[in-house]
Amino acid sequence: MTVPVPRPAPPAPPVRGDHHDLATFGYDQQLRRGVGSFASFAAGFSFVSILTTVFQLFGLGFSFGGAGFFWTWPAVFVGQLLVALCFAELAARYPISGAIFQWSSRLAGTDVGWFTGWVMVIGQVLTVATAAIALQAVLPAIWSGFQLVGGPGADSAPTSPTGARNAVLLGVGLLVVTTVISIIGVRLMAMLTSVGVVIEILGVIALVVALATHAERSPAVVATTEGAAPGSYLPLWLASSLMAAYVMVGFDSAGELSEETHAPRRTTPRTILRALTLSGLGGLLLIVAGLVAAPSLTDGTLASGGLAGVLTSRLGDVGGRILLAAVAVAVFACTLAVQTSGSRMVFSMARERALPFSSVLGAVSARTGTPVATSVVVGVGAAIALAVNWNQSAVFTALASICIAMLYLAYLGVTLPLLVARVRQHRAPQPGRDDVGFDAARTDEDGRPLFSLGRAGIAVNAVAVVFQAAMVVNLAWPRAGVYDLTGGTWWLQWSALLFIGTSLAVGALVHRRNRVRHGGAIVLGAVPVAAARPAEVGAP
């Protein structure tokens, strides 16, 4: 009798429907898929928003490192690109909202994932507030009538009493608008951020060309330390790198919108990388243009006035205001993108009953297809953070610095478990699994292999982890020049460590209460992952 020889199983067919793909993770399609390829890119690019953040923070970087602070930009870009490559791999394998929380949970278990998501939510809420307050650096410069506190003749500098209070009013007004848009639907959000990105890209090109044609010096000035603060240069250079670190975050926003993106396994990895790469190139050109066109590098005006001062001094009132209008559009798009990203993170955690009031926060409106409550919560949380600026702008400046440290810490909660999973899979390969422990037979929506770093994965991942750990230390270092603008408030100088420690302590209480209330570990979809090995987690 002949025994038939079993044939190898054919490769898994490409995903035929986004709804079915999501169901393999145990989720119903509740959010509406209204995000295309460009809108996905726009979400990440708007979060980074080089016009918003470079304008806002150019003076900070220059005040420490002088012209040589330029070199912090490519250094941070390379480090973040390694992180983005790791995120692109995970985005192809886990196209689920609340990406940072989901990825960390599926790699390291839901306890680690919960704290990663908790830190990310706090960082996102603070980032929304930081983005919204940037209007103060733009609108009064366009028209003095935007200075509502004290009238058109009042000091509009964000650090002045009248400027700080006006920043709260403008920021809260912007948050009302972005919250309403987030509630209406993802299609409107995608359309507005896409338009905003087009305007921002055109604005960056126009600004670079305009400043380059008014150059005062050669680009070779970046090889000098002209304009740097006195003292040993290495500590100053490390402090100046905070500007680049502040800017190049949020490229993962495309992953937060995975459940609302068409063909996310194919689209999201590409848009994550494109958003960071284009932002890196545009920001580099902006910095060079600002340095070569600045009237002076040594009289203190560049550190205090930043790029806005260079723009108005070189292009005059009319030309400067036109380009500042593009910056205002970028601020709007940035605030909208960050708020949307934060609301999806809260929704993803609440859907797993991982947060208080989960039944409300995890609900999706049948009419708009959006998580209404989470959009409101993120908007209100950002407004509360903004209110701190009313009487003490130094406190808000500290919070703005802390929020980026929180984001880097949350990113580390993904890349470090991912590295552990890679090493385990490398030492004890499991048949049918790729280098991150995922089903190797899975393909994207076009039937092509999922984005993968292949053999370079461990090396890329390891350097990314080292970079992120170093940046967390650098960001949280208690520098008085960053955290204590009052010059003598000890708790402000140490506010990063105090805030992070307090956030983790409060998070531990919330998480413990939640576990007791729901009788144990969080369950992701239909798969209890807390006790699973990282190489086995989440693979459909």
XYZ file of C-alpha atoms in Angstrom:
540
model
C 0.000 0.000 0.000
C 1.337 3.376 -1.034
C 1.347 6.089 1.615
C 0.731 9.510 0.121
C 3.448 12.034 0.842
C 1.957 15.245 2.264
C 2.615 18.294 0.147
C 3.939 21.484 1.707
C 1.200 23.957 2.564
C 0.947 26.736 -0.011
C 1.839 30.272 1.078
C -0.939 32.239 2.736
C -2.881 34.189 0.121
C -2.631 37.978 0.109
C -5.087 39.848 2.276
C -8.243 40.407 0.243
C -10.041 42.790 2.534
C -8.957 45.185 5.272
C -11.992 44.190 7.356
C -11.031 40.522 7.237
C -7.399 41.300 8.035
C -8.405 43.206 11.161
C -10.677 40.332 12.225
C -7.678 37.991 12.369
C -6.526 39.983 15.407
C -9.927 39.677 17.053
C -11.363 43.116 16.231
C -14.456 44.246 14.371
C -14.159 47.050 11.842
C -15.614 49.966 13.821
C -13.546 52.882 12.580
C -14.108 53.927 8.975
C -11.386 53.456 6.408
C -11.068 56.868 4.829
C -7.285 57.364 4.792
C -5.378 56.864 1.566
C -1.666 56.731 0.905
C -1.054 60.498 0.830
C -3.284 61.150 3.839
C -1.370 58.472 5.768
C 1.872 60.229 4.890
C 0.298 63.567 5.823
C -0.573 62.288 9.313
C 3.077 61.555 10.088
C 4.458 64.612 8.305
C 1.980 66.904 10.072
C 2.892 65.473 13.476
C 6.577 66.196 12.811
C 5.597 69.531 11.182
C 8.986 71.074 10.545
C 7.501 74.521 9.910
C 5.829 74.459 13.323
C 8.625 72.998 15.370
C 11.693 74.413 13.621
C 10.155 77.884 13.828
C 9.257 77.296 17.451
C 12.583 75.836 18.577
C 15.310 77.168 16.263
C 16.269 79.779 18.838
C 16.609 77.124 21.540
C 19.070 75.057 19.556
C 21.108 78.064 18.442
C 21.205 79.585 21.929
C 23.212 76.586 23.165
C 25.306 75.374 20.250
C 25.537 78.357 17.902
C 25.946 77.606 14.206
C 27.418 74.199 14.991
C 24.080 73.019 16.353
C 23.270 72.234 12.704
C 25.115 68.916 13.079
C 22.704 67.710 15.732
C 20.046 67.526 13.026
C 21.643 64.797 10.853
C 22.764 62.952 13.994
C 19.228 62.778 15.415
C 17.779 62.048 11.979
C 19.966 58.963 11.511
C 19.034 57.678 14.960
C 15.322 58.231 14.398
C 15.502 56.675 10.945
C 16.687 53.446 12.579
C 13.698 53.646 14.921
C 11.378 54.319 11.977
C 12.703 51.241 10.159
C 11.787 49.107 13.183
C 8.350 50.733 13.345
C 7.815 50.118 9.630
C 8.319 46.397 10.185
C 5.802 46.338 13.031
C 3.293 48.460 11.108
C 3.245 45.851 8.342
C 2.673 43.027 10.824
C 0.237 44.661 13.244
C -1.946 47.183 11.362
C -3.955 48.127 14.456
C -4.902 51.485 16.022
C -2.967 52.461 19.095
C 0.177 51.212 17.425
C 2.699 51.891 20.187
C 0.488 50.203 22.811
C -0.358 47.296 20.527
C 3.202 46.670 19.358
C 4.666 46.772 22.850
C 1.908 44.526 24.243
C 2.333 41.904 21.542
C 6.102 41.864 21.961
C 6.491 42.047 25.738
C 3.065 41.289 27.235
C 0.248 43.606 28.185
C 1.754 44.909 31.437
C 4.737 46.390 29.611
C 2.447 47.427 26.768
C 0.082 49.183 29.150
C 2.819 51.353 30.666
C 4.184 52.084 27.200
C 0.730 53.199 26.064
C 0.171 55.202 29.269
C 3.430 57.119 28.818
C 2.631 57.663 25.130
C -0.834 59.070 25.873
C 0.540 61.574 28.378
C 3.262 62.587 25.937
C 0.733 63.013 23.122
C -1.603 65.164 25.224
C 1.288 67.444 26.181
C 2.428 67.522 22.557
C -1.033 68.684 21.438
C -0.761 71.572 23.900
C 2.775 72.385 22.750
C 1.679 72.442 19.111
C -1.378 74.613 19.803
C 0.601 77.193 21.753
C 2.867 77.722 18.738
C 0.170 79.978 17.265
C 1.407 82.715 19.591
C 4.736 82.782 17.777
C 2.965 83.265 14.433
C -0.444 84.974 14.481
C 0.447 88.238 16.318
C 3.376 88.620 13.916
C 0.943 88.385 10.992
C -1.602 90.805 12.482
C -1.387 92.622 15.817
C -5.123 92.138 16.302
C -4.436 88.527 17.250
C -2.887 89.836 20.464
C -6.100 89.677 22.475
C -4.554 90.140 25.937
C -3.441 93.716 26.491
C -4.322 94.836 22.977
C -2.262 95.180 19.791
C 0.474 97.166 21.494
C 1.150 94.580 24.214
C 4.233 92.401 24.319
C 3.436 89.305 22.243
C 6.580 87.323 23.125
C 5.428 83.860 24.322
C 7.519 84.217 27.496
C 6.045 87.604 28.472
C 2.979 87.768 30.792
C 0.680 89.139 28.065
C 2.098 86.814 25.411
C 1.805 83.747 27.633
C -1.836 84.449 28.465
C -2.695 85.226 24.869
C -1.066 81.946 23.856
C -3.548 80.124 26.077
C -6.520 81.840 24.421
C -5.296 81.189 20.880
C -4.343 77.609 21.727
C -7.691 76.778 23.339
C -9.512 78.272 20.352
C -7.489 76.053 18.032
C -8.222 72.997 20.195
C -11.952 73.635 19.936
C -11.673 73.622 16.134
C -9.489 70.508 15.940
C -11.720 68.625 18.390
C -14.804 69.335 16.302
C -13.001 68.203 13.141
C -11.799 65.011 14.848
C -15.370 64.214 15.845
C -16.887 64.893 12.415
C -14.915 62.142 10.728
C -11.580 60.811 9.582
C -12.213 61.769 5.950
C -12.405 65.467 6.858
C -9.345 65.140 9.051
C -7.445 63.391 6.259
C -8.455 66.013 3.705
C -7.462 68.961 5.912
C -4.120 67.482 6.972
C -3.363 66.636 3.333
C -4.079 70.211 2.264
C -2.049 71.467 5.207
C 0.903 69.301 4.232
C 0.850 70.557 0.638
C 0.864 74.148 1.902
C 3.602 73.333 4.402
C 5.847 71.707 1.785
C 5.361 74.653 -0.573
C 6.023 77.000 2.335
C 9.270 75.229 3.199
C 10.450 75.452 -0.416
C 9.515 79.140 -0.675
C 11.125 79.953 2.657
C 14.391 78.174 1.847
C 14.634 79.869 -1.554
C 13.754 83.286 -0.126
C 16.317 83.100 2.660
C 19.007 81.647 0.396
C 18.658 84.632 -1.930
C 19.276 86.948 1.054
C 22.347 85.124 2.341
C 24.788 87.036 4.510
C 27.369 84.272 4.756
C 28.414 80.938 3.300
C 26.854 77.614 4.358
C 30.344 76.797 5.636
C 29.322 78.652 8.801
C 27.873 75.350 10.056
C 31.465 74.200 10.600
C 31.911 76.899 13.261
C 30.603 77.452 16.786
C 29.791 81.106 16.140
C 27.034 82.332 18.435
C 27.368 79.467 20.938
C 26.930 80.037 24.654
C 30.144 80.265 26.703
C 31.529 77.086 28.213
C 32.672 73.608 27.198
C 31.192 72.936 23.779
C 30.223 69.245 24.033
C 27.623 69.775 26.797
C 26.310 72.771 24.866
C 26.078 70.723 21.667
C 24.212 67.951 23.465
C 21.787 70.526 24.865
C 21.297 72.010 21.398
C 20.367 68.540 20.096
C 17.096 68.856 22.023
C 15.780 71.004 19.181
C 16.200 68.196 16.649
C 14.911 65.652 19.166
C 11.775 67.744 19.718
C 11.077 67.951 15.997
C 11.652 64.411 14.746
C 8.916 62.542 16.587
C 5.425 61.484 15.566
C 6.280 59.730 12.306
C 4.528 56.718 13.837
C 1.168 58.528 13.507
C 0.502 56.649 10.288
C 0.506 53.493 12.409
C -2.056 54.982 14.794
C -4.435 55.320 11.832
C -3.901 51.781 10.521
C -7.509 50.708 11.106
C -8.667 53.717 9.067
C -6.121 53.300 6.255
C -6.714 51.442 3.011
C -4.243 48.557 2.504
C -2.329 49.393 5.709
C 0.188 46.532 5.506
C 1.456 47.982 2.234
C 0.835 51.682 2.858
C 1.816 52.391 6.451
C 5.469 51.218 6.433
C 6.162 53.380 3.398
C 4.452 56.468 4.765
C 6.263 56.211 8.112
C 9.614 56.283 6.326
C 8.587 58.948 3.824
C 7.257 61.266 6.525
C 10.510 61.156 8.481
C 12.797 61.306 5.433
C 11.091 64.314 3.858
C 10.898 66.054 7.225
C 14.599 65.428 7.783
C 15.546 66.909 4.412
C 13.238 69.911 4.745
C 14.371 70.690 8.288
C 18.028 70.495 7.311
C 17.495 73.040 4.528
C 15.522 75.331 6.839
C 18.307 75.373 9.416
C 20.987 76.145 6.851
C 18.835 78.857 5.265
C 18.222 80.489 8.638
C 21.899 80.479 9.540
C 23.127 81.942 6.254
C 20.427 84.644 6.097
C 20.424 85.808 9.735
C 21.485 89.467 10.016
C 23.817 88.536 12.880
C 24.908 85.410 14.700
C 26.402 87.165 17.695
C 24.066 89.957 18.828
C 21.560 87.629 20.533
C 18.646 88.311 18.178
C 18.795 84.901 16.485
C 18.564 83.084 19.803
C 15.650 85.245 20.976
C 13.757 85.789 17.717
C 14.482 82.521 15.926
C 13.504 81.990 12.304
C 10.490 84.314 12.552
C 12.850 87.221 13.236
C 15.093 86.264 10.317
C 12.091 86.012 8.022
C 10.588 89.402 8.809
C 13.968 91.164 8.787
C 14.922 89.759 5.380
C 11.632 89.687 3.502
C 9.884 92.671 5.022
C 6.403 92.784 6.483
C 4.443 91.647 3.428
C 6.659 88.769 2.312
C 7.295 87.690 5.861
C 3.589 87.634 6.723
C 2.734 85.565 3.663
C 5.187 82.860 4.666
C 4.133 83.115 8.308
C 0.602 82.326 7.127
C 1.950 79.028 5.787
C 3.456 78.401 9.215
C 0.052 79.051 10.821
C -1.498 76.432 8.514
C 1.246 74.009 9.533
C 0.493 74.655 13.217
C -3.176 73.863 12.595
C -2.387 70.653 10.691
C 0.148 69.605 13.329
C -2.315 70.106 16.199
C -5.012 68.179 14.330
C -2.686 65.285 13.497
C -1.325 64.966 17.036
C -4.808 65.125 18.571
C -6.112 62.478 16.176
C -3.151 60.237 16.923
C -3.643 60.641 20.672
C -7.358 59.933 20.470
C -6.705 56.665 18.613
C -4.205 55.599 21.252
C -6.742 56.210 24.034
C -9.418 54.399 21.994
C -7.187 51.364 21.427
C -6.400 51.047 25.125
C -10.010 51.628 26.195
C -11.237 48.998 23.729
C -9.225 46.465 25.732
C -10.793 47.756 28.979
C -7.345 49.033 29.941
C -8.442 52.494 31.095
C -11.047 53.930 33.473
C -14.408 54.661 31.812
C -13.487 52.224 29.042
C -17.106 51.703 27.969
C -17.307 55.381 27.042
C -13.774 55.885 25.711
C -13.897 52.670 23.666
C -17.143 53.541 21.899
C -17.284 54.581 18.247
C -20.049 56.805 16.939
C -22.248 54.942 14.469
C -22.899 58.223 12.659
C -19.377 59.614 12.307
C -17.297 56.445 12.658
C -14.985 58.179 15.154
C -14.256 57.697 18.871
C -15.935 60.921 19.985
C -15.153 60.710 23.702
C -11.435 60.173 23.187
C -11.179 63.205 20.881
C -12.831 65.323 23.578
C -10.666 63.900 26.365
C -7.414 64.564 24.495
C -8.570 68.087 23.591
C -9.622 68.894 27.167
C -6.410 67.405 28.560
C -4.342 69.585 26.228
C -6.372 72.660 27.209
C -5.692 71.951 30.891
C -1.978 71.674 30.137
C -2.184 74.950 28.233
C -3.780 76.672 31.221
C -0.532 76.225 33.166
C 0.959 78.837 30.848
C -1.473 81.524 32.096
C 0.549 82.605 35.101
C 3.856 80.788 34.656
C 5.206 80.291 31.157
C 8.350 78.702 32.602
C 6.255 75.758 33.821
C 4.792 75.247 30.364
C 8.245 75.412 28.791
C 9.288 72.614 31.133
C 6.191 70.584 30.206
C 6.952 71.082 26.499
C 10.393 69.599 27.076
C 9.038 66.763 29.200
C 6.519 65.676 26.559
C 9.282 64.769 24.115
C 11.139 62.781 26.772
C 7.886 60.868 27.347
C 7.550 60.072 23.632
C 11.128 58.791 23.408
C 10.559 56.667 26.508
C 7.411 55.196 24.931
C 9.298 54.464 21.711
C 11.911 52.633 23.776
C 9.058 50.506 25.170
C 8.667 49.148 21.632
C 12.179 48.916 20.225
C 13.704 47.213 23.289
C 11.152 44.328 23.389
C 11.485 44.067 19.614
C 15.240 43.590 19.982
C 14.675 40.875 22.591
C 12.233 39.117 20.243
C 14.759 39.282 17.382
C 17.545 37.823 19.501
C 15.281 34.978 20.702
C 14.216 34.144 17.189
C 17.819 34.276 16.002
C 19.037 31.921 18.746
C 16.147 29.473 18.494
C 14.502 29.891 15.093
C 10.898 28.766 14.864
C 9.851 27.240 11.545
C 7.535 29.462 9.549
C 8.427 32.596 11.532
C 10.296 35.643 10.303
C 13.044 37.474 12.190
C 10.568 39.206 14.536
C 8.578 36.031 15.259
C 5.682 36.777 12.900
C 4.078 34.353 10.439
C 6.608 34.359 7.591
C 3.990 33.348 5.025
C 1.900 36.508 5.462
C 1.959 39.050 2.663
C 0.650 42.540 2.132
C -2.542 43.464 0.277
C -0.790 43.053 -3.076
C 0.568 39.619 -2.254
C 4.109 40.896 -1.753
C 6.352 40.047 1.217
C 5.892 42.303 4.225
C 8.463 45.047 4.780
C 11.451 43.506 6.537
C 14.973 44.447 7.593
C 16.075 40.842 7.170
C 19.575 40.057 8.380
C 20.248 43.703 9.226
C 17.379 43.694 11.722
C 19.337 42.958 14.916
C 22.076 45.502 14.143
C 19.620 48.248 13.161
C 17.404 47.519 16.159
C 20.328 47.439 18.616
C 21.688 50.813 17.504
C 18.168 52.265 17.625
C 17.784 51.141 21.255
C 21.153 52.609 22.263
C 20.284 55.886 20.543
C 16.889 56.123 22.206
C 18.230 55.316 25.666
C 20.892 58.010 25.252
C 18.297 60.531 24.065
C 15.984 59.811 27.017
C 18.881 60.610 29.363
C 19.809 63.695 27.326
C 16.213 64.957 27.212
C 15.531 64.427 30.912
C 18.877 65.794 32.126
C 18.109 68.572 34.654
C 19.493 71.525 32.704
C 18.481 74.832 34.239
C 18.647 76.486 30.810
C 15.943 74.130 29.535
C 13.744 73.341 32.522
C 14.160 76.309 34.868
C 13.776 79.624 33.101
C 13.168 81.304 36.464
C 16.793 80.676 37.378
C 16.170 79.430 40.911
C 13.323 76.910 41.145
C 14.760 73.513 42.027
C 11.614 71.521 41.229
C 11.472 73.029 37.744
C 15.073 72.048 37.075
C 14.303 68.461 38.121
C 10.781 68.509 36.668
C 11.464 65.919 33.938
C 12.463 63.199 36.377
C 9.775 64.230 38.862
C 7.063 64.252 36.201
C 8.087 60.933 34.659
C 8.326 59.303 38.082
C 4.936 60.666 39.147
C 3.339 59.585 35.859
C 4.627 56.033 36.296
C 3.488 55.917 39.933
C -0.024 57.127 39.061
C -0.055 54.717 36.136
C 0.818 51.824 38.445
C -2.178 52.645 40.651
C -4.522 52.952 37.669
C -3.257 49.719 36.120
C -3.510 47.791 39.379
C -7.067 49.001 39.985
C -7.970 48.060 36.438
C -6.561 44.531 36.790
C -8.486 43.993 40.022
C -11.690 45.324 38.526
C -11.520 43.148 35.416
C -10.076 40.088 37.099
C -6.623 39.819 35.611
C -4.466 40.690 32.638
C -5.629 42.689 29.654
C -6.776 40.623 26.667
C -5.954 41.936 23.202
C -8.821 41.137 20.898
C -9.471 37.447 21.408
C -5.872 36.531 22.333
C -4.630 36.624 25.967
C -1.052 37.740 25.357
C 0.233 38.526 28.828
C 1.647 35.023 29.364
C 2.660 34.337 25.768
C 6.194 34.275 24.443
C 7.054 37.304 22.273
C 7.706 35.138 19.210
C 4.244 33.623 19.474
C 2.225 36.727 20.237
C -0.319 38.169 17.880
C 0.455 36.082 14.814
C -2.840 35.185 13.168
